[in-house]
Tab-separated table of C-alpha atoms in Angstrom:
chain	number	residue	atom	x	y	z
G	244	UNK	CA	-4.603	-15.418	-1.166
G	245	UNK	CA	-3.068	-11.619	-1.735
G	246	UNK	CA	-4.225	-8.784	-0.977
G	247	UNK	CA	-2.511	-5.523	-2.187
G	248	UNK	CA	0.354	-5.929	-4.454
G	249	UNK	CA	3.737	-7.402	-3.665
G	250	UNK	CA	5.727	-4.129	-5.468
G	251	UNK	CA	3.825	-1.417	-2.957
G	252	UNK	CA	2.612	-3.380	0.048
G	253	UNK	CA	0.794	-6.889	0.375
G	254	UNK	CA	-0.112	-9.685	2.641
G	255	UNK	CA	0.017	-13.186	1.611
G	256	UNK	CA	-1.952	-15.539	3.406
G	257	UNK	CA	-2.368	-19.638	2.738
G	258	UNK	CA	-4.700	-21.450	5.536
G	259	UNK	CA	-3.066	-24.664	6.991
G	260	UNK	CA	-4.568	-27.483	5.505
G	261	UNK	CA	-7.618	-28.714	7.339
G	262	UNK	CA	-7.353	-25.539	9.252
G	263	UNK	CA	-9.513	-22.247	9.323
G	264	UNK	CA	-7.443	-21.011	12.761
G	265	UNK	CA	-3.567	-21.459	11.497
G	266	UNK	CA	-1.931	-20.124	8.247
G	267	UNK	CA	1.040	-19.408	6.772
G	268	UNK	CA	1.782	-15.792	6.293
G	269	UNK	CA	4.045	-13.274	4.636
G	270	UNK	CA	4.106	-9.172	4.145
G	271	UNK	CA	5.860	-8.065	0.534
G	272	UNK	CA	6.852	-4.411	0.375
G	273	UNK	CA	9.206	-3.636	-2.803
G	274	UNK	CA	8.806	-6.931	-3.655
G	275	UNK	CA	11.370	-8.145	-0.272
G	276	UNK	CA	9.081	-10.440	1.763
G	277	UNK	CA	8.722	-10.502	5.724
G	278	UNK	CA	7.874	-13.048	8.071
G	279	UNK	CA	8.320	-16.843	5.918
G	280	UNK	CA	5.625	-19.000	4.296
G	281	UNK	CA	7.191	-21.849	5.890
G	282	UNK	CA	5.870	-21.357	9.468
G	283	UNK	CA	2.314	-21.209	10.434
G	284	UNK	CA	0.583	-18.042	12.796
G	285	UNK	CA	-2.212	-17.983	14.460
G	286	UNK	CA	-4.658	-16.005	12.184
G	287	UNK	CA	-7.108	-14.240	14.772
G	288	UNK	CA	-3.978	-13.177	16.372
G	289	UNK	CA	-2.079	-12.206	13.544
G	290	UNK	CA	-5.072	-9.789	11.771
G	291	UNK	CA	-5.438	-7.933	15.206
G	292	UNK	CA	-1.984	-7.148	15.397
G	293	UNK	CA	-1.913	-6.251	11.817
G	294	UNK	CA	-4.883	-4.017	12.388
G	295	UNK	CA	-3.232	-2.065	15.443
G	296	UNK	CA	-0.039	-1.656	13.754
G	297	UNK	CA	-1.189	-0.167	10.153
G	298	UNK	CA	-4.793	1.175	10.646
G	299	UNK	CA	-3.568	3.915	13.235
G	300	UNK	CA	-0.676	5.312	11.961
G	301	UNK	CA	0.821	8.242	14.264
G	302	UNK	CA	3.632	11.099	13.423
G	303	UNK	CA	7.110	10.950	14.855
G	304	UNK	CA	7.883	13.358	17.507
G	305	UNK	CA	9.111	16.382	16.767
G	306	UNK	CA	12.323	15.956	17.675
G	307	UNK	CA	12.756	13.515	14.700
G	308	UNK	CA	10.599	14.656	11.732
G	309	UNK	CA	13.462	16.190	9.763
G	310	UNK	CA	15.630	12.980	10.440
G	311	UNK	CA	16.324	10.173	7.135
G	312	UNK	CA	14.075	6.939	7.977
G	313	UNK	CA	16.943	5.147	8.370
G	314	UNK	CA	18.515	7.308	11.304
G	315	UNK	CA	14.955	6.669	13.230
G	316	UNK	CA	15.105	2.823	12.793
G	317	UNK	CA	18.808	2.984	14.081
G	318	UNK	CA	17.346	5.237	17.376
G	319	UNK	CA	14.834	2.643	18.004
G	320	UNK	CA	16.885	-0.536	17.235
G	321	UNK	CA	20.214	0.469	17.588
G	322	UNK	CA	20.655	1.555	21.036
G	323	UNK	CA	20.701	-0.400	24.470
G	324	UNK	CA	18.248	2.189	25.586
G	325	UNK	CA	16.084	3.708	23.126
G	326	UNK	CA	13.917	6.350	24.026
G	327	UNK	CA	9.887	5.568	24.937
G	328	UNK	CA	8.671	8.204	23.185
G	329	UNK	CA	9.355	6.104	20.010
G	330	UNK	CA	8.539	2.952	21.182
G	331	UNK	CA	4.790	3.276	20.367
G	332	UNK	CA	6.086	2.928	16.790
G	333	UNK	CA	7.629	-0.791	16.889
G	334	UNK	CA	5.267	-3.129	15.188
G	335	UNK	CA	5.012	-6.831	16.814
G	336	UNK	CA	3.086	-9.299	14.609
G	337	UNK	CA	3.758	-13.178	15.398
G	338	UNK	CA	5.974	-15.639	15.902
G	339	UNK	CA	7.078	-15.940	12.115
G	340	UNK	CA	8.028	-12.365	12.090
G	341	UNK	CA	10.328	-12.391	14.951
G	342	UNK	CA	13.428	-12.242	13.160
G	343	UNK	CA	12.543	-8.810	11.552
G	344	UNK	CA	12.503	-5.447	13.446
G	345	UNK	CA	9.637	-3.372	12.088
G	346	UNK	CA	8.609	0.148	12.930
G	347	UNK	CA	5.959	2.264	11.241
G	348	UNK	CA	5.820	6.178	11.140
G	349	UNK	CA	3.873	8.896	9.434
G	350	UNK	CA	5.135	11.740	7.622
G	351	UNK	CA	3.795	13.868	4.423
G	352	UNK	CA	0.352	12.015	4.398
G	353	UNK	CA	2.368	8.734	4.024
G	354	UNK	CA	3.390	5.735	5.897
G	355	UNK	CA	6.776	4.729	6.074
G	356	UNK	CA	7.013	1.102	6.901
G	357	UNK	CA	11.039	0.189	7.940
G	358	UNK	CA	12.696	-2.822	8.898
G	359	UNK	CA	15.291	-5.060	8.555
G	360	UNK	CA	16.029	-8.622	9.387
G	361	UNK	CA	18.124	-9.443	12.442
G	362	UNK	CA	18.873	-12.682	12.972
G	363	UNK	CA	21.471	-14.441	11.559
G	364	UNK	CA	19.625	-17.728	11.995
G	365	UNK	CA	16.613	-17.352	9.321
G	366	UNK	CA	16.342	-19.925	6.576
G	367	UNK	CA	17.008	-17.551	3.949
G	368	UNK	CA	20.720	-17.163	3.796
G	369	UNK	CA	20.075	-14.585	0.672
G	370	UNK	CA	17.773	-12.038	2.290
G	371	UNK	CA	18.451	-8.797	1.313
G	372	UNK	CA	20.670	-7.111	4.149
G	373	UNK	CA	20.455	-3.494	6.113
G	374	UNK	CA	17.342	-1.271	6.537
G	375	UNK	CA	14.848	-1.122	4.128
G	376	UNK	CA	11.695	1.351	3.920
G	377	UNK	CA	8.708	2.111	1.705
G	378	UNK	CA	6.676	5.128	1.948
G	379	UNK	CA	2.875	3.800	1.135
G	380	UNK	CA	0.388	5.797	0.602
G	381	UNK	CA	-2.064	5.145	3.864
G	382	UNK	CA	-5.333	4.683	1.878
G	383	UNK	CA	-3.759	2.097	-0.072
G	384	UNK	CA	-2.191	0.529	3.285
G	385	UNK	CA	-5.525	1.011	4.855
G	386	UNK	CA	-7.699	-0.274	2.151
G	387	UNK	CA	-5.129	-3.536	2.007
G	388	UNK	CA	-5.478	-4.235	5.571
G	389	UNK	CA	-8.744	-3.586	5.671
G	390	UNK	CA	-9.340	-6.119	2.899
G	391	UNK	CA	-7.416	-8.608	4.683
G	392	UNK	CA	-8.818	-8.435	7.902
G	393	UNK	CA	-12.905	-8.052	6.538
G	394	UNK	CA	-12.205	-11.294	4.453
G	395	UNK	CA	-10.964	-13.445	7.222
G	396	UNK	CA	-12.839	-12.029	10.341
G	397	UNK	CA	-16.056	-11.658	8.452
C-alpha cells in the first residue's frame, strides 16, 4: 500500500506474506526511493521511528540557517567529528535503510528531508549518486505519516 505520493513524499509498505509483524518497506521523495523492497523491517519498529523522525520537525541552529541544505548534510556526514548540536537531526529508521544517511530540518514552514546513499555495496548499482533534498510541505509530511502509522497501528 502507498500513502502520499511518490513525486512529493511517500511510504510504500507490502506485509510479508503470512505476516502482520514484518514488511517490506520503501520511502519515495522526487520519485528516488530509500530503503529497498527487497528486505523485510520490522513494522511496529519501523512506524515509531518514522513517527519520531517526521512528526516533530525542529529548526537548525542558528549558526546554520542561512547555509545551502547540502553544506548541512556535509557538516553532519562529512566530518570525523560532527558537532552534537546537529545530531538531533539524523533520522535512523531500520535495518533496510542503513545504507542511506538521512537528516531532516525545518526552515520557511517546510521540511527539508536530505540524504544520500553511502554504501557502495547496495543492490542497486544505478542509484542516483550525491545528496539529494526535498523541501515538503509539513502538513502534507504530517498528514502522510500520520496516515501510515493510524492504518497499521490502529
Amino acid at each position: 500500500m502507498l500513502f502520499g505520493n511518490k513525486e512529493i513524499f511517500g511510504i510504500e509498505i507490502e506485509y510479508e506474506e503470512d505476516s502482520t509483524t514484518f514488511a517490506y518497506i520503501a520511502i519515495y521523495v522526487s520519485n528516488i526511493y530509500i530503503g529497498t523492497l527487497d528486505e523485510v523491517t520490522y513494522l511496529n519498529s519501523f512506524l515509531a521511528s518514522l513517527e519520531n523522525s517526521f512528526c516533530d520537525v525542529e529548526e537548525l541552529p542558528l549558526r546554520l540557517q542561512q547555509a545551502t541544505p547540502k553544506d548541512i548534510f556535509l557538516e553532519r556526514f562529512g566530518m570525523e567529528n560532527w558537532n552534537d548540536d546537529i545530531d538531533p537531526f539524523n533520522i535512523m529508521l531500520e535495518d533496510t535503510f542503513d545504507p542511506f544517511s538521512m537528516m531532516i530540518y525545518k526552515s520557511n514552514n517546510k521540511a527539508v528531508f536530505l540524504w544520500s546513499l553511502w554504501s557502495e555495496h547496495f543492490r542497486d548499482k544505478d542509484y542516483p549518486k550525491g545528496i539529494h533534498y526535498k523541501e515538503i510541505d509539513i502538513s502534507y509530511l504530517n498528514e502522510v505519516v500520520n496516515k501510515c502509522t493510524d492504518y497499521y497501528l490502529k
